Amino acid sequence: MIINVRTSQGQQFIEITEQVKKFVAQEGLQDGAVVVYVPHTTAGVTINENGDPAVVRDILHAVNKLIPVHGDYTHLEGNSHAHIKASLFGSSCTILVENGHLQLGTWQGIYFCEFDGPRNRKVFLKALR
Amino acid sequence: MIINVRTSQGQQFIEITEQVKKFVAQEGLQDGAVVVYVPHTTAGVTINENGDPAVVRDILHAVNKLIPVHGDYTHLEGNSHAHIKASLFGSSCTILVENGHLQLGTWQGIYFCEFDGPRNRKVFLKALR
Amino acid sequence: MIINVRTSQGQQFIEITEQVKKFVAQEGLQDGAVVVYVPHTTAGVTINENGDPAVVRDILHAVNKLIPVHGDYTHLEGNSHAHIKASLFGSSCTILVENGHLQLGTWQGIYFCEFDGPRNRKVFLKALR
């Protein structure tokens, strides 16, 4: 299945947990895992706290201090920082499923990580049994 | 299956390779993969050298220079550094299984990564065939 | 299946996308996922742009500014920087397969990440259905 994500900022985490839960229900997946895959090279996916939005803000702020938007990069498109972040966060997450339910921890949400927006993005989902 | 991990320090890597091997044997998994999943947002999981304990010490030391415990974070709980580390290390590892054996390299061990301890933690394991 | 990779530099990304595509064809995998697993503790695997080689160069350059080859490390073998990078990039990638094709994005390539070469390395591949 493909989820469409419309980002509105240069860098932004957008929660997609509900879409992944719906996918598990639609697939009738009882026991196995879901792979959430991002087919982009300037975006990623991560799992982190969805209680206090300050957490996601702090993650982006800290990562931008380490890997600034403007630096001594050679890639002419000017978005090397986003490629670097994509590799550090990773292009997929695997979440377990038992008794038809995603086995996320109490505070865990699944976030699409935009590093070079705003753009129209895609996320691929697949059930492994 | 759930592994219980009791951490004793603020930041600490605890090897769980033996528990994962036992799980593979108990499941009778001959061919496939094991997903090791951490349902926490201030902890992670990684695979690295289990020969010299200095390796794990150096990893934690270097990561703390990049993402210090105290910084200009806004999350009031005061553990933003741990959330950031959790996303950079990741919430799961996938290890292959062939002929009933985990296909780890000679020096590879599986480590639970505590970034906001001490706490009682859980790790989920699942076999994919 | 095992891919052999011969690296020629201390730090180097080597694209292995074609070998993974061949593996999918040989396995006759129509629908599922491929896990690309690196059994080394000073190397990793990542997915990033394979259009402009400057991207990979910028990734390595930026990561070496954050985690320098020589630092205040205690591991006597002198390659702690490579172990740290291995954990940040990760030891595996999971890529989806549909209708017999790897579901990579337009610009995505799969890269073996050497952080302590030159060496003869191995990459394990496995199909999950």
Coordinates of C-alpha atoms in Angstrom, one line a residue:
Chain A
M1 CA 0.0 0.0 0.0
I2 CA 1.1 3.6 -0.6
I3 CA 0.4 6.5 1.8
N4 CA 0.7 10.0 0.3
V5 CA 2.2 12.6 2.6
R6 CA 2.1 16.3 1.8
T7 CA 4.7 18.2 3.8
S8 CA 4.4 22.0 4.3
Q9 CA 7.9 22.9 5.7
G10 CA 11.5 22.4 4.9
Q11 CA 12.0 20.1 7.8
Q12 CA 9.1 18.4 9.5
F13 CA 8.1 15.2 11.2
I14 CA 4.5 14.1 10.3
E15 CA 2.9 11.3 12.3
I16 CA 1.6 8.4 10.2
T17 CA 0.7 5.9 13.0
E18 CA -3.0 5.9 12.3
Q19 CA -2.4 5.1 8.6
V20 CA -0.2 2.1 9.5
K21 CA -2.8 0.9 12.0
K22 CA -5.5 1.1 9.3
F23 CA -3.3 -0.9 6.9
V24 CA -2.8 -3.7 9.5
A25 CA -6.6 -3.9 9.8
Q26 CA -7.2 -3.8 6.1
E27 CA -4.7 -6.6 5.5
G28 CA -6.2 -8.7 8.2
L29 CA -2.6 -9.2 9.5
Q30 CA -2.8 -11.1 12.8
D31 CA 0.8 -12.0 13.5
G32 CA 3.9 -10.7 11.8
A33 CA 5.4 -7.4 11.1
V34 CA 4.8 -4.3 9.0
V35 CA 7.6 -2.6 7.1
V36 CA 7.2 1.2 6.6
Y37 CA 9.5 2.2 3.7
V38 CA 10.3 5.7 2.4
P39 CA 11.4 5.7 -1.3
H40 CA 13.1 9.1 -1.1
T41 CA 16.7 10.1 -0.5
T42 CA 16.0 13.3 1.4
A43 CA 13.4 12.0 3.8
G44 CA 13.3 9.1 6.4
V45 CA 11.2 7.4 8.9
T46 CA 11.5 7.1 12.7
I47 CA 9.7 6.0 15.8
N48 CA 9.6 8.4 18.8
E49 CA 7.4 10.0 21.4
N50 CA 4.0 11.4 20.2
G51 CA 2.9 12.7 23.6
D52 CA 4.7 16.1 23.8
P53 CA 5.4 17.8 20.4
A54 CA 8.5 19.4 22.0
V55 CA 10.3 16.0 21.6
V56 CA 10.1 16.1 17.8
R57 CA 11.0 19.8 17.8
D58 CA 14.1 19.1 20.0
I59 CA 15.2 16.2 17.7
L60 CA 15.1 18.4 14.6
H61 CA 16.8 21.3 16.4
A62 CA 19.7 19.1 17.7
V63 CA 20.2 17.3 14.3
N64 CA 20.3 20.7 12.6
K65 CA 23.1 21.8 14.9
L66 CA 25.1 18.8 13.9
I67 CA 24.2 18.8 10.2
P68 CA 23.5 22.4 9.2
V69 CA 21.5 23.2 6.1
H70 CA 24.4 25.3 4.7
G71 CA 27.8 23.7 5.0
D72 CA 30.9 22.9 2.9
Y73 CA 28.9 20.5 0.7
T74 CA 29.7 19.8 -2.9
H75 CA 26.4 18.4 -4.2
L76 CA 25.1 21.2 -6.4
E77 CA 21.5 20.7 -5.7
G78 CA 22.1 22.2 -2.3
N79 CA 20.3 19.6 -0.2
S80 CA 23.2 17.5 1.0
H81 CA 22.2 18.1 4.6
A82 CA 18.9 16.3 3.9
H83 CA 20.7 13.3 2.3
I84 CA 22.9 13.0 5.3
K85 CA 19.9 13.1 7.7
A86 CA 18.1 10.5 5.6
S87 CA 20.9 8.0 6.0
L88 CA 21.2 8.6 9.8
F89 CA 17.5 8.2 10.4
G90 CA 17.1 5.4 7.9
S91 CA 14.7 4.6 5.1
S92 CA 12.5 2.0 6.9
C93 CA 11.1 0.9 10.2
T94 CA 9.8 -2.5 11.1
I95 CA 7.0 -2.8 13.6
L96 CA 5.7 -6.1 15.1
V97 CA 2.1 -7.2 15.0
E98 CA 0.4 -9.6 17.4
N99 CA -3.3 -10.5 17.7
G100 CA -4.0 -7.9 14.9
H101 CA -2.4 -5.0 16.8
L102 CA 0.7 -3.0 16.1
Q103 CA 3.1 -3.6 19.1
L104 CA 4.1 0.0 19.6
G105 CA 5.1 1.1 23.1
T106 CA 2.8 3.5 25.1
W107 CA 4.5 6.7 23.9
Q108 CA 5.7 5.5 20.4
G109 CA 4.4 7.1 17.2
I110 CA 5.7 6.5 13.7
Y111 CA 6.9 9.6 12.0
F112 CA 7.6 10.5 8.4
C113 CA 10.8 12.7 8.5
E114 CA 10.9 15.5 5.9
F115 CA 14.3 17.0 5.5
D116 CA 13.9 18.8 2.1
G117 CA 10.4 20.0 1.8
P118 CA 7.8 21.1 1.2
R119 CA 7.0 18.2 -1.2
N120 CA 4.5 15.5 -2.0
R121 CA 5.9 12.3 -0.6
K122 CA 5.1 8.6 -0.6
V123 CA 5.4 5.9 2.0
F124 CA 5.2 2.2 1.1
L125 CA 3.7 -0.3 3.6
K126 CA 4.0 -4.1 3.5
A127 CA 2.9 -6.9 5.8
L128 CA 5.3 -9.8 6.5
R129 CA 3.7 -12.9 8.0
Chain B
M1 CA 8.4 -13.1 23.1
I2 CA 9.4 -10.4 25.6
I3 CA 12.8 -10.0 27.2
N4 CA 13.0 -8.0 30.4
V5 CA 16.1 -5.8 30.8
R6 CA 17.0 -4.0 34.0
T7 CA 19.4 -1.2 33.5
S8 CA 21.5 0.2 36.3
Q9 CA 22.9 3.4 34.8
G10 CA 21.7 6.5 33.0
Q11 CA 23.3 5.4 29.8
Q12 CA 24.4 1.8 29.2
F13 CA 24.6 -0.9 26.5
I14 CA 23.5 -4.3 27.7
E15 CA 24.2 -7.3 25.5
I16 CA 21.1 -9.5 24.8
T17 CA 22.7 -11.8 22.2
E18 CA 22.2 -15.0 24.3
Q19 CA 18.5 -14.3 24.8
V20 CA 18.0 -13.8 21.1
K21 CA 19.8 -17.1 20.4
K22 CA 17.6 -18.9 22.9
F23 CA 14.5 -17.5 21.3
V24 CA 15.6 -18.8 17.9
A25 CA 16.1 -22.3 19.4
Q26 CA 12.7 -22.2 21.3
E27 CA 10.9 -21.1 18.1
G28 CA 12.5 -23.8 16.1
L29 CA 13.3 -21.2 13.5
Q30 CA 15.5 -22.8 10.8
D31 CA 15.4 -20.2 8.0
G32 CA 14.2 -16.6 8.2
A33 CA 14.9 -13.6 10.3
V34 CA 14.4 -12.3 13.9
V35 CA 13.3 -8.8 14.6
V36 CA 14.5 -7.3 17.9
Y37 CA 12.2 -4.4 18.7
V38 CA 12.4 -1.8 21.5
P39 CA 9.0 -0.3 22.6
H40 CA 10.6 2.7 24.3
T41 CA 11.3 6.2 23.0
T42 CA 14.4 6.8 25.2
A43 CA 16.2 3.5 24.4
G44 CA 17.3 1.7 21.2
V45 CA 19.0 -1.4 19.9
T46 CA 22.2 -1.8 18.0
I47 CA 24.7 -4.4 16.8
N48 CA 28.4 -3.9 17.5
E49 CA 31.6 -5.5 18.8
N50 CA 31.3 -7.6 21.9
G51 CA 35.0 -8.5 22.1
D52 CA 36.5 -5.4 23.8
P53 CA 34.1 -3.5 26.1
A54 CA 36.0 -0.3 25.2
V55 CA 34.1 -0.2 21.9
V56 CA 30.8 0.3 23.6
R57 CA 32.3 2.8 26.0
D58 CA 33.7 4.8 23.1
I59 CA 30.4 4.8 21.2
L60 CA 28.5 6.2 24.2
H61 CA 31.3 8.8 24.9
A62 CA 31.3 10.0 21.3
V63 CA 27.6 10.2 21.0
N64 CA 27.4 12.2 24.3
K65 CA 29.8 14.7 22.9
L66 CA 27.5 15.2 19.9
I67 CA 24.2 15.1 21.8
P68 CA 24.9 16.2 25.4
V69 CA 22.6 15.4 28.3
H70 CA 22.0 19.1 29.0
G71 CA 21.5 21.4 26.0
D72 CA 19.0 23.9 24.7
Y73 CA 16.1 21.5 24.7
T74 CA 12.5 22.5 25.2
H75 CA 10.9 19.1 26.3
L76 CA 10.2 19.7 30.0
E77 CA 10.8 16.1 31.1
G78 CA 14.6 16.9 30.6
N79 CA 15.5 13.7 28.6
S80 CA 15.4 15.1 25.0
H81 CA 19.0 13.9 24.5
A82 CA 17.7 10.3 25.1
H83 CA 14.9 10.7 22.5
I84 CA 17.4 12.0 19.9
K85 CA 19.8 9.1 20.5
A86 CA 16.9 6.6 20.3
S87 CA 16.0 7.9 16.8
L88 CA 19.6 7.8 15.6
F89 CA 20.3 4.2 16.8
G90 CA 16.8 3.0 15.9
S91 CA 14.1 1.0 17.5
S92 CA 14.8 -2.4 15.8
C93 CA 17.4 -4.7 14.4
T94 CA 16.8 -7.5 12.0
I95 CA 19.1 -10.5 12.1
L96 CA 19.1 -13.4 9.6
V97 CA 18.7 -17.0 10.6
E98 CA 20.0 -20.0 8.6
N99 CA 20.1 -23.7 9.5
G100 CA 18.7 -22.7 12.9
H101 CA 21.6 -20.2 13.7
L102 CA 21.7 -16.5 14.0
Q103 CA 23.9 -15.2 11.2
L104 CA 25.9 -12.7 13.3
G105 CA 29.5 -11.9 12.3
T106 CA 32.4 -13.1 14.4
W107 CA 32.5 -9.9 16.5
Q108 CA 28.9 -8.9 16.5
G109 CA 26.7 -8.7 19.6
I110 CA 23.2 -7.4 20.0
Y111 CA 22.9 -4.5 22.5
F112 CA 20.0 -2.9 24.2
C113 CA 20.9 0.8 24.4
E114 CA 19.7 2.6 27.5
F115 CA 19.8 6.3 27.2
D116 CA 17.6 7.4 30.1
G117 CA 18.0 4.9 32.9
P118 CA 18.1 3.2 35.2
R119 CA 14.7 1.6 34.3
N120 CA 13.0 -1.7 33.8
R121 CA 12.7 -2.1 30.1
K122 CA 11.2 -4.6 27.6
V123 CA 12.4 -6.0 24.3
F124 CA 10.1 -7.7 21.9
L125 CA 11.3 -10.6 19.7
K126 CA 9.6 -12.1 16.6
A127 CA 10.5 -14.7 14.1
L128 CA 9.8 -14.0 10.4
R129 CA 9.9 -17.1 8.1
Chain C
M1 CA 23.2 -15.5 -0.4
I2 CA 26.5 -13.9 0.2
I3 CA 27.9 -11.0 -1.8
N4 CA 31.7 -10.4 -1.6
V5 CA 32.7 -6.7 -1.5
R6 CA 36.4 -5.7 -1.9
T7 CA 36.9 -2.1 -0.6
S8 CA 40.0 -0.1 -1.7
Q9 CA 39.9 2.9 0.7
G10 CA 39.7 3.6 4.4
Q11 CA 36.2 4.9 4.1
Q12 CA 34.1 4.3 1.0
F13 CA 30.5 3.7 -0.1
I14 CA 30.2 0.9 -2.7
E15 CA 26.9 0.5 -4.5
I16 CA 25.4 -3.0 -4.4
T17 CA 22.0 -2.4 -5.9
E18 CA 22.6 -4.6 -9.0
Q19 CA 23.6 -7.6 -6.9
V20 CA 20.4 -7.2 -4.8
K21 CA 18.3 -7.0 -7.9
K22 CA 19.9 -10.2 -9.3
F23 CA 19.3 -12.0 -6.0
V24 CA 15.5 -11.1 -6.2
A25 CA 15.4 -12.5 -9.7
Q26 CA 17.3 -15.7 -8.8
E27 CA 15.1 -16.3 -5.8
G28 CA 12.0 -15.8 -7.9
L29 CA 10.7 -13.5 -5.2
Q30 CA 7.5 -11.9 -6.4
D31 CA 6.1 -10.3 -3.2
G32 CA 7.8 -9.7 0.1
A33 CA 11.1 -8.0 1.2
V34 CA 14.8 -8.4 1.0
V35 CA 17.0 -7.9 4.0
V36 CA 20.5 -6.7 3.3
Y37 CA 22.7 -7.6 6.3
V38 CA 26.3 -6.6 7.0
P39 CA 28.1 -9.0 9.4
H40 CA 30.8 -6.6 10.3
T41 CA 31.2 -4.1 13.2
T42 CA 33.2 -1.4 11.3
A43 CA 30.9 -1.3 8.2
G44 CA 27.3 -0.6 7.6
V45 CA 24.6 -0.4 4.9
T46 CA 22.5 2.6 3.8
I47 CA 20.2 3.7 1.0
N48 CA 20.8 7.0 -0.7
E49 CA 21.1 8.9 -4.0
N50 CA 23.0 7.1 -6.7
G51 CA 22.6 9.9 -9.3
D52 CA 25.3 12.4 -8.3
P53 CA 28.4 10.9 -6.6
A54 CA 28.9 14.1 -4.7
V55 CA 26.1 13.0 -2.4
V56 CA 27.9 10.0 -1.0
R57 CA 31.1 12.2 -0.8
D58 CA 29.2 14.8 1.2
I59 CA 27.8 12.2 3.6
L60 CA 31.2 10.7 4.4
H61 CA 32.7 14.2 4.7
A62 CA 30.0 15.4 7.2
V63 CA 30.1 12.2 9.2
N64 CA 33.9 12.5 9.6
K65 CA 33.6 16.0 10.9
L66 CA 31.2 14.7 13.6
I67 CA 33.1 11.5 14.3
P68 CA 36.8 12.0 13.4
V69 CA 39.1 9.1 12.7
H70 CA 41.4 10.3 15.6
G71 CA 39.7 11.3 18.8
D72 CA 39.8 10.5 22.5
Y73 CA 38.9 6.9 22.0
T74 CA 40.0 4.1 24.4
H75 CA 39.6 1.0 22.1
L76 CA 43.3 0.1 21.4
E77 CA 42.7 -1.2 17.9
G78 CA 42.3 2.5 16.9
N79 CA 39.2 2.1 14.8
S80 CA 36.5 3.3 17.3
H81 CA 35.3 5.9 14.8
A82 CA 34.4 3.1 12.5
H83 CA 32.4 1.2 15.1
I84 CA 30.5 4.4 16.0
K85 CA 29.6 5.0 12.4
A86 CA 28.6 1.4 12.0
S87 CA 26.0 1.8 14.7
L88 CA 24.7 5.1 13.4
F89 CA 24.2 3.8 9.8
G90 CA 23.0 0.4 11.0
S91 CA 23.8 -3.2 10.0
S92 CA 20.8 -3.9 7.8
C93 CA 18.3 -2.4 5.3
T94 CA 15.0 -3.9 4.4
I95 CA 13.7 -3.2 0.9
L96 CA 10.2 -4.2 -0.4
V97 CA 9.5 -6.3 -3.4
E98 CA 6.4 -6.3 -5.5
N99 CA 5.7 -8.1 -8.8
G100 CA 9.3 -9.3 -8.7
H101 CA 10.8 -5.9 -8.5
L102 CA 12.7 -4.1 -5.8
Q103 CA 10.6 -1.1 -4.7
L104 CA 13.4 1.5 -4.6
G105 CA 12.6 5.1 -5.3
T106 CA 13.9 6.7 -8.5
W107 CA 17.1 8.0 -7.0
Q108 CA 17.7 5.3 -4.4
G109 CA 20.7 3.0 -4.5
I110 CA 21.8 0.5 -1.8
Y111 CA 25.4 1.2 -0.5
F112 CA 27.8 -0.9 1.4
C113 CA 29.5 1.5 3.8
E114 CA 33.2 0.8 4.5
F115 CA 34.5 2.7 7.6
D116 CA 37.7 0.8 8.3
G117 CA 39.1 -0.5 5.0
P118 CA 40.5 -1.5 2.7
R119 CA 39.2 -5.0 3.5
N120 CA 37.4 -8.0 1.9
R121 CA 33.8 -7.8 3.2
K122 CA 30.7 -9.9 3.0
V123 CA 27.0 -8.9 2.7
F124 CA 24.2 -11.4 3.5
L125 CA 20.9 -11.3 1.5
K126 CA 17.7 -13.0 2.5
A127 CA 14.2 -13.0 1.0
L128 CA 11.2 -12.7 3.3
R129 CA 7.9 -13.7 1.8

